[in-house]
Structure formats: C-alpha cells, structure tokens
mmCIF file of C-alpha atoms in Angstrom:
data_model
loop_
_atom_site.group_PDB
_atom_site.id
_atom_site.type_symbol
_atom_site.label_atom_id
_atom_site.label_comp_id
_atom_site.label_asym_id
_atom_site.label_seq_id
_atom_site.Cartn_x
_atom_site.Cartn_y
_atom_site.Cartn_z
ATOM 1 C CA UNK A 224 -26.496 46.258 19.533
ATOM 2 C CA UNK A 225 -26.273 46.236 22.813
ATOM 3 C CA UNK A 226 -23.956 43.296 22.813
ATOM 4 C CA UNK A 227 -21.564 45.609 20.359
ATOM 5 C CA UNK A 228 -21.814 48.163 22.102
ATOM 6 C CA UNK A 229 -20.603 46.493 25.383
ATOM 7 C CA UNK A 230 -17.847 45.119 23.877
ATOM 8 C CA UNK A 231 -16.442 47.879 22.697
ATOM 9 C CA UNK A 232 -17.178 49.644 25.888
ATOM 10 C CA UNK A 233 -15.436 47.008 27.674
ATOM 11 C CA UNK A 234 -12.683 47.099 25.011
ATOM 12 C CA UNK A 235 -12.112 50.715 25.567
ATOM 13 C CA UNK A 236 -12.010 50.474 29.257
ATOM 14 C CA UNK A 237 -9.261 48.123 29.319
ATOM 15 C CA UNK A 238 -6.845 49.655 27.147
ATOM 16 C CA UNK A 239 -7.683 52.850 28.827
ATOM 17 C CA UNK A 240 -6.778 50.626 32.241
ATOM 18 C CA UNK A 241 -4.177 49.258 30.645
ATOM 19 C CA UNK A 242 -2.424 52.508 29.664
ATOM 20 C CA UNK A 243 -3.309 54.160 33.189
ATOM 21 C CA UNK A 244 -1.252 51.124 35.051
ATOM 22 C CA UNK A 245 1.438 50.854 32.439
ATOM 23 C CA UNK A 246 2.004 55.264 33.099
ATOM 24 C CA UNK A 247 2.112 54.177 36.847
ATOM 25 C CA UNK A 248 4.367 51.756 36.896
ATOM 26 C CA UNK A 249 6.465 53.436 34.702
ATOM 27 C CA UNK A 250 6.668 56.772 36.263
ATOM 28 C CA UNK A 251 7.053 54.428 39.448
ATOM 29 C CA UNK A 252 10.175 52.573 38.165
ATOM 30 C CA UNK A 253 11.935 55.975 36.974
ATOM 31 C CA UNK A 254 11.972 57.483 40.389
ATOM 32 C CA UNK A 255 13.055 54.255 41.873
ATOM 33 C CA UNK A 256 15.859 53.923 39.144
ATOM 34 C CA UNK A 257 16.522 57.663 39.657
ATOM 35 C CA UNK A 258 16.810 56.973 43.729
ATOM 36 C CA UNK A 259 18.744 53.971 43.402
ATOM 37 C CA UNK A 260 20.458 54.753 39.999
ATOM 38 C CA UNK A 261 23.996 54.667 41.194
ATOM 39 C CA UNK A 262 23.654 51.468 43.149
ATOM 40 C CA UNK A 263 21.469 50.095 40.775
ATOM 41 C CA UNK A 264 24.425 51.226 37.887
ATOM 42 C CA UNK A 265 27.296 49.908 40.005
ATOM 43 C CA UNK A 266 25.607 46.124 40.317
ATOM 44 C CA UNK A 267 24.439 45.619 36.441
ATOM 45 C CA UNK A 268 28.568 46.579 35.724
ATOM 46 C CA UNK A 269 29.935 44.212 38.492
ATOM 47 C CA UNK A 270 26.974 41.239 37.035
ATOM 48 C CA UNK A 271 28.301 42.316 33.244
ATOM 49 C CA UNK A 272 31.488 42.182 33.859
ATOM 50 C CA UNK A 273 31.393 38.582 35.567
ATOM 51 C CA UNK A 274 29.342 37.130 32.767
ATOM 52 C CA UNK A 275 31.470 38.638 29.916
ATOM 53 C CA UNK A 276 34.783 37.115 31.108
ATOM 54 C CA UNK A 277 33.169 33.870 31.159
ATOM 55 C CA UNK A 278 31.080 34.147 28.195
ATOM 56 C CA UNK A 279 33.708 31.557 25.942
ATOM 57 C CA UNK A 280 34.032 28.910 28.801
ATOM 58 C CA UNK A 281 30.278 28.904 29.700
ATOM 59 C CA UNK A 282 29.363 28.359 25.358
ATOM 60 C CA UNK A 283 32.044 25.539 25.432
ATOM 61 C CA UNK A 284 29.904 24.113 28.492
ATOM 62 C CA UNK A 285 26.580 24.163 26.561
ATOM 63 C CA UNK A 286 28.059 23.117 23.555
ATOM 64 C CA UNK A 287 29.445 19.910 25.463
ATOM 65 C CA UNK A 288 26.177 19.110 27.722
ATOM 66 C CA UNK A 289 24.460 19.617 24.325
ATOM 67 C CA UNK A 290 26.052 16.902 22.473
ATOM 68 C CA UNK A 291 26.681 14.499 25.366
ATOM 69 C CA UNK A 292 23.028 15.046 26.496
ATOM 70 C CA UNK A 293 21.668 15.157 22.620
ATOM 71 C CA UNK A 294 23.501 12.030 21.593
ATOM 72 C CA UNK A 295 22.605 10.291 24.566
ATOM 73 C CA UNK A 296 19.075 10.931 24.229
ATOM 74 C CA UNK A 297 18.796 10.405 20.381
ATOM 75 C CA UNK A 298 20.794 6.996 21.492
ATOM 76 C CA UNK A 299 18.317 5.427 24.134
ATOM 77 C CA UNK A 300 15.490 6.868 21.323
ATOM 78 C CA UNK A 301 17.233 4.495 18.569
ATOM 79 C CA UNK A 302 17.359 1.755 21.107
ATOM 80 C CA UNK A 303 13.814 2.135 21.901
ATOM 81 C CA UNK A 304 12.646 1.846 18.357
ATOM 82 C CA UNK A 305 14.770 -1.543 18.076
ATOM 83 C CA UNK A 306 12.943 -3.265 20.981
ATOM 84 C CA UNK A 307 9.777 -2.030 19.672
ATOM 85 C CA UNK A 308 10.135 -4.273 16.508
ATOM 86 C CA UNK A 309 9.729 -7.839 19.071
ATOM 87 C CA UNK A 310 7.973 -6.653 22.006
ATOM 88 C CA UNK A 311 4.903 -8.370 23.653
ATOM 89 C CA UNK A 312 1.764 -6.050 24.235
ATOM 90 C CA UNK A 313 2.544 -4.983 27.906
ATOM 91 C CA UNK A 314 6.096 -4.373 27.524
ATOM 92 C CA UNK A 315 5.107 -2.504 23.904
ATOM 93 C CA UNK A 316 3.252 0.381 25.985
ATOM 94 C CA UNK A 317 6.058 0.766 28.536
ATOM 95 C CA UNK A 318 8.372 1.238 25.137
ATOM 96 C CA UNK A 319 5.649 3.965 24.013
ATOM 97 C CA UNK A 320 6.532 5.995 27.176
ATOM 98 C CA UNK A 321 10.096 5.916 26.775
ATOM 99 C CA UNK A 322 9.612 7.071 23.171
ATOM 100 C CA UNK A 323 7.674 10.089 24.259
ATOM 101 C CA UNK A 324 10.588 10.600 26.988
ATOM 102 C CA UNK A 325 13.705 10.441 25.123
ATOM 103 C CA UNK A 326 11.941 11.866 22.496
ATOM 104 C CA UNK A 327 11.050 15.034 24.329
ATOM 105 C CA UNK A 328 14.822 14.893 25.843
ATOM 106 C CA UNK A 329 16.353 15.185 22.460
ATOM 107 C CA UNK A 330 14.281 18.311 21.709
ATOM 108 C CA UNK A 331 14.391 19.932 24.561
ATOM 109 C CA UNK A 332 18.117 19.656 24.892
ATOM 110 C CA UNK A 333 17.886 21.429 21.265
ATOM 111 C CA UNK A 334 15.713 24.105 22.225
ATOM 112 C CA UNK A 335 17.679 24.984 25.578
ATOM 113 C CA UNK A 336 20.573 24.916 24.082
ATOM 114 C CA UNK A 337 19.736 27.443 21.519
ATOM 115 C CA UNK A 338 18.223 29.639 23.447
ATOM 116 C CA UNK A 339 20.967 29.434 26.429
ATOM 117 C CA UNK A 340 23.726 30.111 23.595
ATOM 118 C CA UNK A 341 21.815 33.797 22.697
ATOM 119 C CA UNK A 342 21.023 34.570 25.961
ATOM 120 C CA UNK A 343 24.980 34.106 26.938
ATOM 121 C CA UNK A 344 26.475 35.545 23.688
ATOM 122 C CA UNK A 345 24.114 38.396 24.195
ATOM 123 C CA UNK A 346 26.318 40.032 26.729
ATOM 124 C CA UNK A 347 28.735 40.381 24.301
ATOM 125 C CA UNK A 348 26.587 42.655 22.195
ATOM 126 C CA UNK A 349 28.761 45.960 23.444
ATOM 127 C CA UNK A 350 30.690 48.215 21.497
ATOM 128 C CA UNK A 351 32.262 49.362 24.475
ATOM 129 C CA UNK A 352 33.260 45.378 25.940
ATOM 130 C CA UNK A 353 34.162 44.943 21.723
ATOM 131 C CA UNK A 354 36.322 47.600 22.162
ATOM 132 C CA UNK A 355 37.526 47.135 25.497
ATOM 133 C CA UNK A 356 40.821 44.795 25.116
ATOM 134 C CA UNK A 357 38.853 42.255 27.756
ATOM 135 C CA UNK A 358 37.048 40.787 24.443
ATOM 136 C CA UNK A 359 40.383 38.614 23.157
ATOM 137 C CA UNK A 360 38.150 35.585 23.300
ATOM 138 C CA UNK A 361 34.596 36.862 22.211
ATOM 139 C CA UNK A 362 35.620 35.675 18.123
ATOM 140 C CA UNK A 363 36.394 32.254 19.597
ATOM 141 C CA UNK A 364 33.156 32.468 21.576
ATOM 142 C CA UNK A 365 31.196 33.536 18.501
ATOM 143 C CA UNK A 366 32.755 30.174 16.387
ATOM 144 C CA UNK A 367 31.326 28.033 19.446
ATOM 145 C CA UNK A 368 27.761 29.466 19.437
ATOM 146 C CA UNK A 369 27.812 28.798 15.369
ATOM 147 C CA UNK A 370 29.089 25.271 15.830
ATOM 148 C CA UNK A 371 26.733 24.687 19.267
ATOM 149 C CA UNK A 372 23.992 25.469 16.587
ATOM 150 C CA UNK A 373 25.187 23.723 13.129
ATOM 151 C CA UNK A 374 25.014 20.743 15.697
ATOM 152 C CA UNK A 375 21.546 21.546 17.279
ATOM 153 C CA UNK A 376 20.212 21.446 13.489
ATOM 154 C CA UNK A 377 21.733 18.134 12.682
ATOM 155 C CA UNK A 378 20.441 16.878 16.257
ATOM 156 C CA UNK A 379 17.103 17.845 14.594
ATOM 157 C CA UNK A 380 17.219 16.844 11.414
ATOM 158 C CA UNK A 381 18.553 12.943 12.963
ATOM 159 C CA UNK A 382 16.249 12.896 15.424
ATOM 160 C CA UNK A 383 13.339 13.570 12.772
ATOM 161 C CA UNK A 384 14.886 10.398 10.495
ATOM 162 C CA UNK A 385 14.855 8.297 13.811
ATOM 163 C CA UNK A 386 11.438 8.877 13.923
ATOM 164 C CA UNK A 387 10.413 8.783 10.134
ATOM 165 C CA UNK A 388 12.892 5.015 10.358
ATOM 166 C CA UNK A 389 10.281 3.621 13.018
ATOM 167 C CA UNK A 390 7.345 5.161 11.548
ATOM 168 C CA UNK A 391 7.880 4.671 7.653
ATOM 169 C CA UNK A 392 4.171 6.282 7.426
ATOM 170 C CA UNK A 393 5.839 9.724 8.261
ATOM 171 C CA UNK A 394 6.393 12.307 5.503
ATOM 172 C CA UNK A 395 8.389 15.024 4.932
ATOM 173 C CA UNK A 396 12.098 16.556 4.521
ATOM 174 C CA UNK A 397 13.257 18.078 7.662
ATOM 175 C CA UNK A 398 15.392 20.207 6.026
ATOM 176 C CA UNK A 399 12.559 21.970 3.578
ATOM 177 C CA UNK A 400 10.524 24.747 4.295
ATOM 178 C CA UNK A 401 7.307 22.688 3.723
ATOM 179 C CA UNK A 402 8.199 20.438 6.476
ATOM 180 C CA UNK A 403 5.419 21.425 8.783
ATOM 181 C CA UNK A 404 3.007 20.559 5.554
ATOM 182 C CA UNK A 405 3.985 17.408 4.778
ATOM 183 C CA UNK A 406 4.419 16.167 7.980
ATOM 184 C CA UNK A 407 0.696 16.740 9.177
ATOM 185 C CA UNK A 408 -0.539 15.370 6.029
ATOM 186 C CA UNK A 409 0.969 12.486 6.530
ATOM 187 C CA UNK A 410 -0.760 11.868 9.940
ATOM 188 C CA UNK A 411 -4.271 10.556 10.266
ATOM 189 C CA UNK A 412 -7.267 11.910 12.135
ATOM 190 C CA UNK A 413 -6.631 11.326 15.440
ATOM 191 C CA UNK A 414 -2.969 12.779 15.046
ATOM 192 C CA UNK A 415 -3.801 15.621 13.177
ATOM 193 C CA UNK A 416 -6.293 16.674 15.955
ATOM 194 C CA UNK A 417 -3.712 16.117 18.287
ATOM 195 C CA UNK A 418 -1.601 18.595 16.196
ATOM 196 C CA UNK A 419 -4.185 21.278 15.953
ATOM 197 C CA UNK A 420 -4.821 20.918 19.599
ATOM 198 C CA UNK A 421 -1.112 21.082 20.791
ATOM 199 C CA UNK A 422 -0.710 24.269 18.149
ATOM 200 C CA UNK A 423 -3.097 26.056 19.242
ATOM 201 C CA UNK A 424 -2.592 26.008 22.569
ATOM 202 C CA UNK A 425 0.863 26.754 22.155
ATOM 203 C CA UNK A 426 -0.365 29.904 20.101
ATOM 204 C CA UNK A 427 -2.329 31.190 23.288
ATOM 205 C CA UNK A 428 0.344 30.662 25.910
ATOM 206 C CA UNK A 429 3.126 32.407 23.289
ATOM 207 C CA UNK A 430 0.263 34.945 22.370
ATOM 208 C CA UNK A 431 0.685 36.010 26.071
ATOM 209 C CA UNK A 432 4.246 35.264 26.705
ATOM 210 C CA UNK A 433 5.771 37.216 23.540
ATOM 211 C CA UNK A 434 4.444 40.763 24.883
ATOM 212 C CA UNK A 435 5.628 40.385 28.163
ATOM 213 C CA UNK A 436 8.954 39.224 27.138
ATOM 214 C CA UNK A 437 9.661 41.820 24.559
ATOM 215 C CA UNK A 438 8.096 44.591 27.019
ATOM 216 C CA UNK A 439 11.122 43.691 29.236
ATOM 217 C CA UNK A 440 13.866 42.981 27.068
ATOM 218 C CA UNK A 441 12.744 46.897 25.608
ATOM 219 C CA UNK A 442 12.530 48.219 29.184
ATOM 220 C CA UNK A 443 15.676 46.467 30.565
ATOM 221 C CA UNK A 444 17.377 48.095 26.975
ATOM 222 C CA UNK A 445 17.817 50.967 29.021
ATOM 223 C CA UNK A 446 19.722 48.972 31.743
ATOM 224 C CA UNK A 447 21.379 46.327 29.787
ATOM 225 C CA UNK A 448 21.916 47.055 26.429
ATOM 226 C CA UNK A 449 23.019 43.643 25.567
ATOM 227 C CA UNK A 450 19.733 42.137 26.297
ATOM 228 C CA UNK A 451 17.384 43.792 23.592
ATOM 229 C CA UNK A 452 18.763 41.674 20.663
ATOM 230 C CA UNK A 453 19.468 38.398 22.796
ATOM 231 C CA UNK A 454 15.991 38.942 24.552
ATOM 232 C CA UNK A 455 14.031 39.452 21.199
ATOM 233 C CA UNK A 456 16.001 37.018 19.589
ATOM 234 C CA UNK A 457 14.692 34.525 22.420
ATOM 235 C CA UNK A 458 11.403 35.852 22.028
ATOM 236 C CA UNK A 459 10.891 34.807 18.138
ATOM 237 C CA UNK A 460 12.838 32.115 18.457
ATOM 238 C CA UNK A 461 10.806 30.489 20.876
ATOM 239 C CA UNK A 462 7.505 31.370 18.620
ATOM 240 C CA UNK A 463 8.770 30.209 15.393
ATOM 241 C CA UNK A 464 10.562 26.885 17.359
ATOM 242 C CA UNK A 465 7.740 25.415 20.127
ATOM 243 C CA UNK A 466 4.899 24.979 17.054
ATOM 244 C CA UNK A 467 7.160 22.268 15.190
ATOM 245 C CA UNK A 468 8.115 20.577 18.841
ATOM 246 C CA UNK A 469 4.712 20.100 19.543
ATOM 247 C CA UNK A 470 4.221 18.561 16.005
ATOM 248 C CA UNK A 471 7.076 16.350 16.031
ATOM 249 C CA UNK A 472 6.506 14.724 19.659
ATOM 250 C CA UNK A 473 2.513 14.732 19.005
ATOM 251 C CA UNK A 474 2.449 14.077 15.904
ATOM 252 C CA UNK A 475 2.637 10.138 16.032
#
C-alpha cells in the first residue's frame, strides 16, 4: 500500500509541477510577445514572405536532390549485392558495412525528402497568401510535391525489392498493409530481437519527441498559422515511418 500511495503521490506532484511550470512559461511568453509584438510580427511576415516566394523552386530543388541521391544510393546498394555473390570472407564483411551504409542513405533521403516537402509546402497553407495574387506558382508547387511523394513511395518499393532480391528469404509485399507482419515473420530469431529492440527504442524516443513537437506547433499557430498543419503532419509522419525504417534496416 505504501508503494502504491508513493507512486500516486509522485505522479500527482509531477503533474502539478508540470501545470505550474507550464502556466508560468505560458504567462511569461505572452508578456514577452505582447511587449515585442510589433517587431516579432514584422520579422515573421518578412520571413514568411521570403519563403513563400521560393516555395516552388525550393520544392523543385528538393525533388531533384531526392531523385539524384536516391538513384545513386540504390545503384550503389545493388552493386554491393552483386559483388557479395563472389566475395571472399574478408571482403564480405566490408561489403556488409557498405550494404548498411547505402541502405541507410536510401531510406534516409526518402524520409528527409518527405518531411522537407511538408515543411516547405506548409508555408503556403494560408488563405491570405493564396488570395493575395502572389501564389500563382503554388498550384505547380503542389504538383511537384505530389510527384516527389510518388517518387519517394516508388523508391521505398524498389529498396525493399532490392533487399529481397539479395536475400530471397525476406518476404512481404511493400505495398501491402500487412508488409511489416510479413517481413518480421520471414526473419530469424536474432533478427526479430534486433527489430523489436529497435522498434521499442524508437517508440520510447517518439513518445518524448512528438508531444514536444505538437506543443510547439500548436503554440506557433498563433504566430505562424501555416505551421500548425505542416508541423503536426511531420510529427505524425515521423511516428508512422520510423518503425518501418528500423525494421527494414535492421531486419537482415
């Protein structure tokens, strides 16, 4: 009973402390904002206006970099798999490192590309901007965004297919909603243990990071209305994508 009461007491005072700290921080932030409102608003409008002018070219650059880095990484990964077939023991260990390296590059550029596209496009999520006449290229920016996302999905499928070609024991359709289950089932016990540990560590980190990101994006809504949707999407996107990356990378 003492342990239970102690736990309840600890949880209670921690929540009360969080409420008090949050209230003080919020009050101080409001006071600072009100005192510096004109300067902050002017600075934010300048930053927003500058970024909004370059939404279209920025997305083009992201798309081009994504395609170049994605294709090169996948090309190097496939070459590693070809060389592994006839490699001696010493060279095989070197290639094993290369496999992890280029696999990480392929999945990494995919994730960074998707998050960067969401953040850049979110600066255009404003009726004022869309109705201002300065958004004549915003529709084209949306098209580039969609095309880049299609490529990211296509790259993910090709990445998984490349792994399965080199490791035929790996099963699962990357376009299926049951891909994760199929992939894990095809792993041996040692690989499953690595996957479970990686997924659990990711889960713990995201449990701490996502509330902070959501808190920042909700509060920034009053200053940057465009970031509310974009930031929340990025938070949710990271939570859904990271486990898949860990499971693929550490599952072979």
